[in-house]
Short mmCIF file of C-alpha atoms and ligand atoms in Angstrom, two decimals:
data_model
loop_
_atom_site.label_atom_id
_atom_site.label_comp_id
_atom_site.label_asym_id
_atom_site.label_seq_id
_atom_site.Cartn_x
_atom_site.Cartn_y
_atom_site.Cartn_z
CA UNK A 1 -36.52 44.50 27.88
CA UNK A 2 -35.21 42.38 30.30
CA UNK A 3 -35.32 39.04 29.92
CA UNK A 4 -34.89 36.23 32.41
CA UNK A 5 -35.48 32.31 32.75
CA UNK A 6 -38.42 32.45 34.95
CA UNK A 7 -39.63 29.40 34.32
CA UNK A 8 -36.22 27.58 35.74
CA UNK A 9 -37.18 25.30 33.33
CA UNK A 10 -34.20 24.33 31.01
CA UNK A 11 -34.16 23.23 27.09
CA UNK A 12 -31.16 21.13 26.08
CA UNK A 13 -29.78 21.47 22.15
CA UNK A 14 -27.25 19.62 20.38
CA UNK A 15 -26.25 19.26 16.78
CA UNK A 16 -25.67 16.03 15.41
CA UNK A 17 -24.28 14.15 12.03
CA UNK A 18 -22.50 16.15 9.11
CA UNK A 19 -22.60 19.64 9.54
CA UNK A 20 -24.96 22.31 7.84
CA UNK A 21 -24.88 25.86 7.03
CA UNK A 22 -27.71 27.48 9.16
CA UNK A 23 -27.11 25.22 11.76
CA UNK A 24 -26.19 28.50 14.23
CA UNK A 25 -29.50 30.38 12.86
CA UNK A 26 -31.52 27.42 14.39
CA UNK A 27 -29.62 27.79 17.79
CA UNK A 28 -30.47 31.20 17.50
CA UNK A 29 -34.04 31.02 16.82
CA UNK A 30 -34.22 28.44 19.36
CA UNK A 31 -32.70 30.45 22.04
CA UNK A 32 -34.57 33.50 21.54
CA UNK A 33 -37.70 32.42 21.66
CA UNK A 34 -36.97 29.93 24.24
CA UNK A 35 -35.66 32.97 26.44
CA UNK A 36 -38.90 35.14 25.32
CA UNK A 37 -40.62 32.26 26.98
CA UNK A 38 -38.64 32.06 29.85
CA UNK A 39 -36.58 28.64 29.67
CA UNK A 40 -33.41 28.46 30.18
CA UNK A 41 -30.88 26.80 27.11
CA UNK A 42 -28.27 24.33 27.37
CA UNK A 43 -25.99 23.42 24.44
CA UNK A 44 -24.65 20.06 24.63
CA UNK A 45 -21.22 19.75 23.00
CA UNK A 46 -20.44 17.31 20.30
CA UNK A 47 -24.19 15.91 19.77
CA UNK A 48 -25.20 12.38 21.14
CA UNK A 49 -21.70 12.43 22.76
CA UNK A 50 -23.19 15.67 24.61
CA UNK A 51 -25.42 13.38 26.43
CA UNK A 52 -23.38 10.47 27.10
CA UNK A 53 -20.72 10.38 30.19
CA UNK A 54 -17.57 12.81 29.75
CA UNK A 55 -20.20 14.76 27.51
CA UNK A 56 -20.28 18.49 27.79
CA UNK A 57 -22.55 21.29 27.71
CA UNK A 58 -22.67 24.95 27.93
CA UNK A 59 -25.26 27.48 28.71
CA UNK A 60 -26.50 29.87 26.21
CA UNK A 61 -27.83 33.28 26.63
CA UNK A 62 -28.87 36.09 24.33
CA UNK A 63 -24.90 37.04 24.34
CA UNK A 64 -23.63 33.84 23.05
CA UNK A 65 -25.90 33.78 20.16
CA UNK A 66 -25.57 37.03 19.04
CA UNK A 67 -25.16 37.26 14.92
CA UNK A 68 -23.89 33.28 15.49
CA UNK A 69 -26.75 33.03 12.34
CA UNK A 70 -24.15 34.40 9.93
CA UNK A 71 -21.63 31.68 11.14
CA UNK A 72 -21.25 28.27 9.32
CA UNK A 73 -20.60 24.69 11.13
CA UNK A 74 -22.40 24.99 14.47
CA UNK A 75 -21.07 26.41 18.08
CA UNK A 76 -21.78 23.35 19.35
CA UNK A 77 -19.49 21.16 17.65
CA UNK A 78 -20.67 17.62 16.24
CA UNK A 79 -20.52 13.61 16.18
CA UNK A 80 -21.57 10.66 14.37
CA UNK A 81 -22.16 9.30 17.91
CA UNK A 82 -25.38 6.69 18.30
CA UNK A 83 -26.62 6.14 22.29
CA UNK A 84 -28.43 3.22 20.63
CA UNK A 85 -24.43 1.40 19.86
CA UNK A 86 -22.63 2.31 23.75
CA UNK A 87 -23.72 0.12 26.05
CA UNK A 88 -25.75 1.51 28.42
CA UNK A 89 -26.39 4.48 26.03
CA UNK A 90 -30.26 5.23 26.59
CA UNK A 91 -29.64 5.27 30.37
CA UNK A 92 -27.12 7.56 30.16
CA UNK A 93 -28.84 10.36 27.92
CA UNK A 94 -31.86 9.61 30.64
CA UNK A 95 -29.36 10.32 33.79
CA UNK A 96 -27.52 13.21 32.24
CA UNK A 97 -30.27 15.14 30.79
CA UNK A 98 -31.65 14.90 34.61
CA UNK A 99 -28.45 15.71 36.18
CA UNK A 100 -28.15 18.32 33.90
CA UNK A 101 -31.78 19.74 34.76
CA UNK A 102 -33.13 19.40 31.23
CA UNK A 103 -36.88 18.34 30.78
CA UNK A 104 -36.62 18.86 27.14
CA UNK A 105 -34.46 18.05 24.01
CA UNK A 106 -34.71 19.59 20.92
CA UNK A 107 -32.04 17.38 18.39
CA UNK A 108 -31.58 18.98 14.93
CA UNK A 109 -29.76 16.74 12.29
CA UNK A 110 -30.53 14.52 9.47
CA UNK A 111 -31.63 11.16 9.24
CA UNK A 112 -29.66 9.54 11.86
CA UNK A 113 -29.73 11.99 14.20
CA UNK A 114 -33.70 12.44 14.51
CA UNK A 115 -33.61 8.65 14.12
CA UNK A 116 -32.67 8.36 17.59
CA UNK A 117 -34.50 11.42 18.41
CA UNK A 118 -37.79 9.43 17.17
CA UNK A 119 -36.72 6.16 19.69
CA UNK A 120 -36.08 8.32 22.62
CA UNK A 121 -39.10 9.87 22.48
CA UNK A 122 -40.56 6.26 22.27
CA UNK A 123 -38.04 5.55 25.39
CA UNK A 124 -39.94 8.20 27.61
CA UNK A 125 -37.93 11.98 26.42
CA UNK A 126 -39.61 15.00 25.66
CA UNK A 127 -37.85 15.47 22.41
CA UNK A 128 -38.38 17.97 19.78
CA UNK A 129 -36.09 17.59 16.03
CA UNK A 130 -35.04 20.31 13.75
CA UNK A 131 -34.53 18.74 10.32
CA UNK A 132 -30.50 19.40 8.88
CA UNK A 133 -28.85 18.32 6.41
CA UNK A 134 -27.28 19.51 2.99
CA UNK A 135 -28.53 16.08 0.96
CA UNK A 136 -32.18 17.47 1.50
CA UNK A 137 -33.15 13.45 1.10
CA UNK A 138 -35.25 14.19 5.03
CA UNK A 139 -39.22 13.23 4.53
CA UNK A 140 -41.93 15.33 5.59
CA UNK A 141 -40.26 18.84 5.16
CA UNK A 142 -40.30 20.32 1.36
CA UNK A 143 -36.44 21.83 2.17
CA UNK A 144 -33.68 20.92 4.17
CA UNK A 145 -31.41 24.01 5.78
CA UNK A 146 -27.96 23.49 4.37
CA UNK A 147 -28.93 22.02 0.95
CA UNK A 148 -29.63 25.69 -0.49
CA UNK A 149 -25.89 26.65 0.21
CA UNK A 150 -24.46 23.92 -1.15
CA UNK A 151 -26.56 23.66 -4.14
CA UNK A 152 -24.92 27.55 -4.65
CA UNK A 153 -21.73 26.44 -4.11
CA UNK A 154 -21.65 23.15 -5.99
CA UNK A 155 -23.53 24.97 -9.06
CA UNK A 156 -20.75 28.36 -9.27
CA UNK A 157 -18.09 25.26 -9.17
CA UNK A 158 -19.48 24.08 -12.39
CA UNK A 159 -20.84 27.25 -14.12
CA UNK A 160 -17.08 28.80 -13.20
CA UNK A 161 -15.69 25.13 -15.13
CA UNK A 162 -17.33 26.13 -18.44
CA UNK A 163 -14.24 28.14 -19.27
CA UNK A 164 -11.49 25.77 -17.81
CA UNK A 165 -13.30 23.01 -20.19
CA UNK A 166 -13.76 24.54 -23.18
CA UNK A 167 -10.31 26.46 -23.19
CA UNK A 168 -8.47 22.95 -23.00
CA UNK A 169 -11.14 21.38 -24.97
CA UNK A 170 -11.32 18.69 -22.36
CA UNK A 171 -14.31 16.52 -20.48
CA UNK A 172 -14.54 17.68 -17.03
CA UNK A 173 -16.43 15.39 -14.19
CA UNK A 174 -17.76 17.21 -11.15
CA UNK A 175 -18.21 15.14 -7.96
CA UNK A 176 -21.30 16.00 -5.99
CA UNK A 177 -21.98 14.96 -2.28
CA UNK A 178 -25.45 13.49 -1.23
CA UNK A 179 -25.29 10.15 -0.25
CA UNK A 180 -27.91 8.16 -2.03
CA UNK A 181 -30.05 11.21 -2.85
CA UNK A 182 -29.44 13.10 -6.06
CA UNK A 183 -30.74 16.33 -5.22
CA UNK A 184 -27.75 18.42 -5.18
CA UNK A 185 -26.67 17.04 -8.18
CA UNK A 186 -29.48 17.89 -9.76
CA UNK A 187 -30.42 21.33 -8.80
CA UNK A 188 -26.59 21.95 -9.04
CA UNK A 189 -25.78 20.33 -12.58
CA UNK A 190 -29.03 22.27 -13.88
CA UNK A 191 -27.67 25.41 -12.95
CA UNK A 192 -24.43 24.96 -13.83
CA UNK A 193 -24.86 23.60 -17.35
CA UNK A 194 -23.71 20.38 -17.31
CA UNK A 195 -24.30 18.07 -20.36
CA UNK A 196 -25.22 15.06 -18.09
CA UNK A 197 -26.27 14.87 -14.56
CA UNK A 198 -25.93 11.59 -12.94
CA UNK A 199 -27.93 10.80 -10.19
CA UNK A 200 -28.11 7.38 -7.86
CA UNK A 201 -31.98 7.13 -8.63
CA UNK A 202 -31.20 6.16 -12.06
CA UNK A 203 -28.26 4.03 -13.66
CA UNK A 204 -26.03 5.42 -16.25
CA UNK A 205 -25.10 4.18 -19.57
CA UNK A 206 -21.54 4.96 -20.83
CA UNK A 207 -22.09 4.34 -23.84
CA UNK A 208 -24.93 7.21 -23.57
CA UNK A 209 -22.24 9.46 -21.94
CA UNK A 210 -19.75 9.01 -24.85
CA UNK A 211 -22.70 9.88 -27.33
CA UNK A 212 -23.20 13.33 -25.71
CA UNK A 213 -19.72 14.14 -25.50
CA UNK A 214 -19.83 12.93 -29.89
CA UNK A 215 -23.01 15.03 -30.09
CA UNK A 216 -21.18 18.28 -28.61
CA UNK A 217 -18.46 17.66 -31.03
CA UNK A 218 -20.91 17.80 -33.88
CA UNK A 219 -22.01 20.49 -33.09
CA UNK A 220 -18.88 22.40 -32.23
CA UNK A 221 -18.37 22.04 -28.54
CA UNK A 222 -15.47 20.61 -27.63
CA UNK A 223 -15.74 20.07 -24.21
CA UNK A 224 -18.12 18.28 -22.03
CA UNK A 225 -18.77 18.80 -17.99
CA UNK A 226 -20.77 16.36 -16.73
CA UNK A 227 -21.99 16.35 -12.81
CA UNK A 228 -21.93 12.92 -11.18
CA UNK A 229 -23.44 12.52 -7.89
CA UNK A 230 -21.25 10.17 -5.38
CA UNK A 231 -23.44 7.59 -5.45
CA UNK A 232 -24.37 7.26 -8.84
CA UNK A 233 -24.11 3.49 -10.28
CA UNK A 234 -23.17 2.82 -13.81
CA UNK A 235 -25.60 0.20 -15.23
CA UNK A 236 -24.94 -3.07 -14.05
CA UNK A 237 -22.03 -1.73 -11.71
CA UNK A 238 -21.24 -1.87 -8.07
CA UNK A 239 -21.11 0.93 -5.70
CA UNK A 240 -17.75 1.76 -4.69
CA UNK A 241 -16.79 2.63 -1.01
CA UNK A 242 -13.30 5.33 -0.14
CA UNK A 243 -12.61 2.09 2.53
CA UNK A 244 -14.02 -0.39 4.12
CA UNK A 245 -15.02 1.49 7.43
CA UNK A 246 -18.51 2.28 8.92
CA UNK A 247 -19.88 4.71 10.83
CA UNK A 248 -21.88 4.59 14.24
CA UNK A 249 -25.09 4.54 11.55
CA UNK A 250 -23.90 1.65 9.15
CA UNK A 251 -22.17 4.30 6.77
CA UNK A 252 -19.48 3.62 3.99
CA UNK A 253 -17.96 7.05 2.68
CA UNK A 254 -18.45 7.22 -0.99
CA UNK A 255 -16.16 8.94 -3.29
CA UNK A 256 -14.17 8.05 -6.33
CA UNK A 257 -16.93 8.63 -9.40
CA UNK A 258 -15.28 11.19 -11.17
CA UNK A 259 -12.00 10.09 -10.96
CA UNK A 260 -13.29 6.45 -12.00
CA UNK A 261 -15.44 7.68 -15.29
CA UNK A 262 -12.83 10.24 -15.92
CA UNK A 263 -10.23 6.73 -16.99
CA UNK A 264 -13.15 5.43 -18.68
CA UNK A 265 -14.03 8.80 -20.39
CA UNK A 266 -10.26 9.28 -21.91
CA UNK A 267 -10.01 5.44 -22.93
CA UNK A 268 -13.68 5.83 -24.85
CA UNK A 269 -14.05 8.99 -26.23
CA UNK A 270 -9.86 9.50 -26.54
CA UNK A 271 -10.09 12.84 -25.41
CA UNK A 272 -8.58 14.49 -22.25
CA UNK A 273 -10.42 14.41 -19.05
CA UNK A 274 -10.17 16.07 -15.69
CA UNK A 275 -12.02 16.07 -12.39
CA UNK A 276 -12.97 17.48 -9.61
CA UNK A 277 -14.46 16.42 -6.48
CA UNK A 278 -16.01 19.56 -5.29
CA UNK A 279 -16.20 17.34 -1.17
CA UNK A 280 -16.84 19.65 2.03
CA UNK A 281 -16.67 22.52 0.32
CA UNK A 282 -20.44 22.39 -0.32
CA UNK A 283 -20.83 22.70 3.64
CA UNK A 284 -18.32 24.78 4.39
CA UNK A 285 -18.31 28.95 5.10
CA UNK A 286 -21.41 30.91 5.69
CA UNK A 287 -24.97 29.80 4.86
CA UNK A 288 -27.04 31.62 2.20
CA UNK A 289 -29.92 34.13 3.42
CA UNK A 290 -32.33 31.28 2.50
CA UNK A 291 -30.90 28.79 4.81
CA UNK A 292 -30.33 31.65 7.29
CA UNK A 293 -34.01 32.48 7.58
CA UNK A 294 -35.15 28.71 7.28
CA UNK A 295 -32.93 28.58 9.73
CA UNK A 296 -34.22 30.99 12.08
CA UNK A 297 -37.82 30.08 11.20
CA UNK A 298 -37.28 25.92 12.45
CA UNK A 299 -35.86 26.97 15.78
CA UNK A 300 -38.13 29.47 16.68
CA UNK A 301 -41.03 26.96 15.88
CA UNK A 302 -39.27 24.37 17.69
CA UNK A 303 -39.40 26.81 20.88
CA UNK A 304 -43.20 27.59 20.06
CA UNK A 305 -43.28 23.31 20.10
CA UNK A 306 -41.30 23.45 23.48
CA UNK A 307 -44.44 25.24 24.79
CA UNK A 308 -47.03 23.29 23.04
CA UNK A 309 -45.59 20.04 24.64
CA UNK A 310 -45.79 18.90 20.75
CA UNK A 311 -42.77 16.23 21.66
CA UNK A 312 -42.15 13.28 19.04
CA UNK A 313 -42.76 15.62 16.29
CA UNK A 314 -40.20 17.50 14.17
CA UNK A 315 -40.68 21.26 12.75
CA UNK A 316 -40.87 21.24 9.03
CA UNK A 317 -41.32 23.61 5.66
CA UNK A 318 -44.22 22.99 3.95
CA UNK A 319 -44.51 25.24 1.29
CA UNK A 320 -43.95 28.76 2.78
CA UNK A 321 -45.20 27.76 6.43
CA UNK A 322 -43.14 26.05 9.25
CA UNK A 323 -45.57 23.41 11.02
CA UNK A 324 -45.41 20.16 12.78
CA UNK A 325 -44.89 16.74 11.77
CA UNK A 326 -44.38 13.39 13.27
CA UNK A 327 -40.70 12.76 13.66
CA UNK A 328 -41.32 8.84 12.88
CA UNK A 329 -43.20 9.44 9.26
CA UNK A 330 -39.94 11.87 8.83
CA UNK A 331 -36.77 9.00 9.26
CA UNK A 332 -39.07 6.32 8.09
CA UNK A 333 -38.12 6.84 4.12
CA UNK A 334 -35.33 8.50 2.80
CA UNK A 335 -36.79 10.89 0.03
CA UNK A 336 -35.18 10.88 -3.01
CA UNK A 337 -35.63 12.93 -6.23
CA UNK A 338 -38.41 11.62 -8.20
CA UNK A 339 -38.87 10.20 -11.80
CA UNK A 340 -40.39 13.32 -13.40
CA UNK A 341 -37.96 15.69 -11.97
CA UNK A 342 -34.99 13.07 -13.51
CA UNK A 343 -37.27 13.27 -16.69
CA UNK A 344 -36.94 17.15 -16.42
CA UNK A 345 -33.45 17.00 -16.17
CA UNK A 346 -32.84 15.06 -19.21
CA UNK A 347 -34.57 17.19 -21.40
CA UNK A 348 -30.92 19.19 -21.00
CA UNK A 349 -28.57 16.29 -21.85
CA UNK A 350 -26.97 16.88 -25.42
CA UNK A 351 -28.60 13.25 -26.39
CA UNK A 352 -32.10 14.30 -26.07
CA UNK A 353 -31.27 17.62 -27.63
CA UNK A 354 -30.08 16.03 -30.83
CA UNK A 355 -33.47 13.56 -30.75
CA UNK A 356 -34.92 16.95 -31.15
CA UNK A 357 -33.50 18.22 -33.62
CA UNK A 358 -33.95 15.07 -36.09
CA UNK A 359 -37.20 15.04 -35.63
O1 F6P B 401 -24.81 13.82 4.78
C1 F6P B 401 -24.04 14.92 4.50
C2 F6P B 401 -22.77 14.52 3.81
O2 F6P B 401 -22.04 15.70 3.49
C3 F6P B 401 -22.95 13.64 2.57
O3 F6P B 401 -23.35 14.38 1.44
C4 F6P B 401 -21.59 13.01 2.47
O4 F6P B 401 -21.61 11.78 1.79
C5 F6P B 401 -21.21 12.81 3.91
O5 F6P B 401 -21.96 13.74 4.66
C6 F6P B 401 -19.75 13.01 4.18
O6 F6P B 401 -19.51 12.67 5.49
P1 F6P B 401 -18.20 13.10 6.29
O7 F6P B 401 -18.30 14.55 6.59
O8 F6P B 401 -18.25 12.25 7.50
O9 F6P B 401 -17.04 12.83 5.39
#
């Protein structure tokens, strides 16, 4: 089959905010179906940046995306950067995406990134978004690419600490990415057994955490792991920043949980405590065949959206099915996990188990 852009008409792509695994499946599915239709692709190099002057940009063909699905970060490199904070910034993404010969823009990130997606579109650009990240905290799609990877890699971290723990009869406290959205934790902590999973859509009690770690001790378990998300606020405490710097978006980088309960941990219960901040590792390496095909599934839609002219709207997972969806309705609210699936979650903590067991 030979395939060739007929249409001269050219798609532009760039990657933008923390990178994902399955961000190269997307360019794939993109680019194939963009090709089948006969458009022409153009990566733009280091996201928003891609688009602003000194950006960059490089052509892709059936060649250069070849088995790139397997591949983790993304080909395309990517940037915090926010046309809405450089002077002159909406003009410039205007002239270079005409200089460039690109009447559409398909942006895949997370919240920030489709942010300005959504106001360009409102600013007169046939733009498409692709919804990324590994915090899965994006509206309007059931599953974010990314987050299925890291869930697996944050959840073998803690199932593998089981032995570590219990061999030095210690309290371990595993440090889970995720911004203000607990999902990883969750999903991660569940699988990995932890006695307490601490999530920021709920405050924490201490003095609940020491009772669990008593509770095990009752019953013979000497050793405690407990997952703590990164932003996870101890009742009545203050969310702690690494440092005082922001990003392009108005973001602190959090950090410092585990390593901050762990103190308290040893000073309450007396025993020994350890942890681990499990950091980009969650992101890093190849995605999962879940986040592969999810992947593959968004971009190809997005290409199908190319063709429908469906711009200002974002492709999602809804159940099994990849449709469309406003891109607005998807930055407008960050989704976070809900009340009944915390409620699930604490059925497992060593507190509630004993409850059961007196009554
Ligand atoms: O949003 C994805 C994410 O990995 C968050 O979970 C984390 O807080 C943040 O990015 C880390 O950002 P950076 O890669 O800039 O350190």
């Amino acid at each position: 089959m030979t395939i060739t852009g007929s249409k001269q008409k050219q798609i532009a792509v760039l990657t933008g905010g923390g990178d994902a695994p399955g961000l190269n499946a997307v360019i794939r599915g993109l680019t194939v179906n963009a090709i089948r239709y006969g458009y022409d692709v153009l990566g733009l190099i280091d996201g928003w940046r891609g688009l602003l002057d000194g950006g960059d940009a490089k052509t892709l063909d059936l060649d250069e995306v070849e088995n790139i699905h397997m591949m983790g970060g993304t080909i395309l490199h990517t940037s915090r950067t926010n046309p809405y904070k450089v002077e002159g910034g909406v003009e410039q993404v205007k002239e270079n995406l005409k200089r460039l010969n690109c009447e559409y823009l398909v942006a895949i990130g997370g919240e920030d990134t489709l942010g300005v997606a959504a106001k360009l579109h409102k600013d007169g650009i046939n733009v498409i978004g692709v919804p990324k990240t590994i915090d899965n905290d994006l509206s309007e799609t059931d599953y974010t690419f990314g987050f299925n990877t890291a869930v697996e890699r944050a959840a073998e971290a803690i199932q593998n600490l089981h032995t570590t723990a219990a061999s030095h009869h210690r309290i371990i406290i595993v440090e889970v990415m995720g911004r203000h959205a607990g999902w990883m934790t969750l999903e991660a902590g569940i699988a990995g057994g932890a006695s307490a999973i601490l999530l920021p859509e709920e405050e924490y009690d201490v003095d609940e955490l020491v009772q669990i770690v008593k509770n095990r001790e009752k019953r013979g378990k000497a050793y405690t792991i407990i997952a703590a998300s990164e932003g996870a606020l101890a009742k009545g405490g203050d969310l702690k920043f690494k440092d005082d710097r922001v990003d392009a978006f108005g973001h602190k980088i959090l950090g410092g949980i585990a390593e901050r309960l762990s103190k308290t941990l040893e000073e309450r219960t007396g025993k020994e405590c350890r942890h681990v901040v499990l950091g980009h590792l969650q992101r890093a390496g190849k995605p999962s065949p879940f986040d592969i095909n999810l992947g593959i599934r968004l971009g190809v839609h997005a290409a199908d959206m190319i063709e429908k002219e469906e711009f200002g709207m974002m492709a999602s997972l809804k159940g099994t099915e990849i449709v469309s969806v406003p891109l607005e309705a998807a930055v407008g609210k960050l989704k976070v996990v809900p009340k009944h699936r915390i409620n699930e979650a604490r059925l497992f903590y060593e507190l509630e188990n004993e409850k059961m067991s007196v009554m």
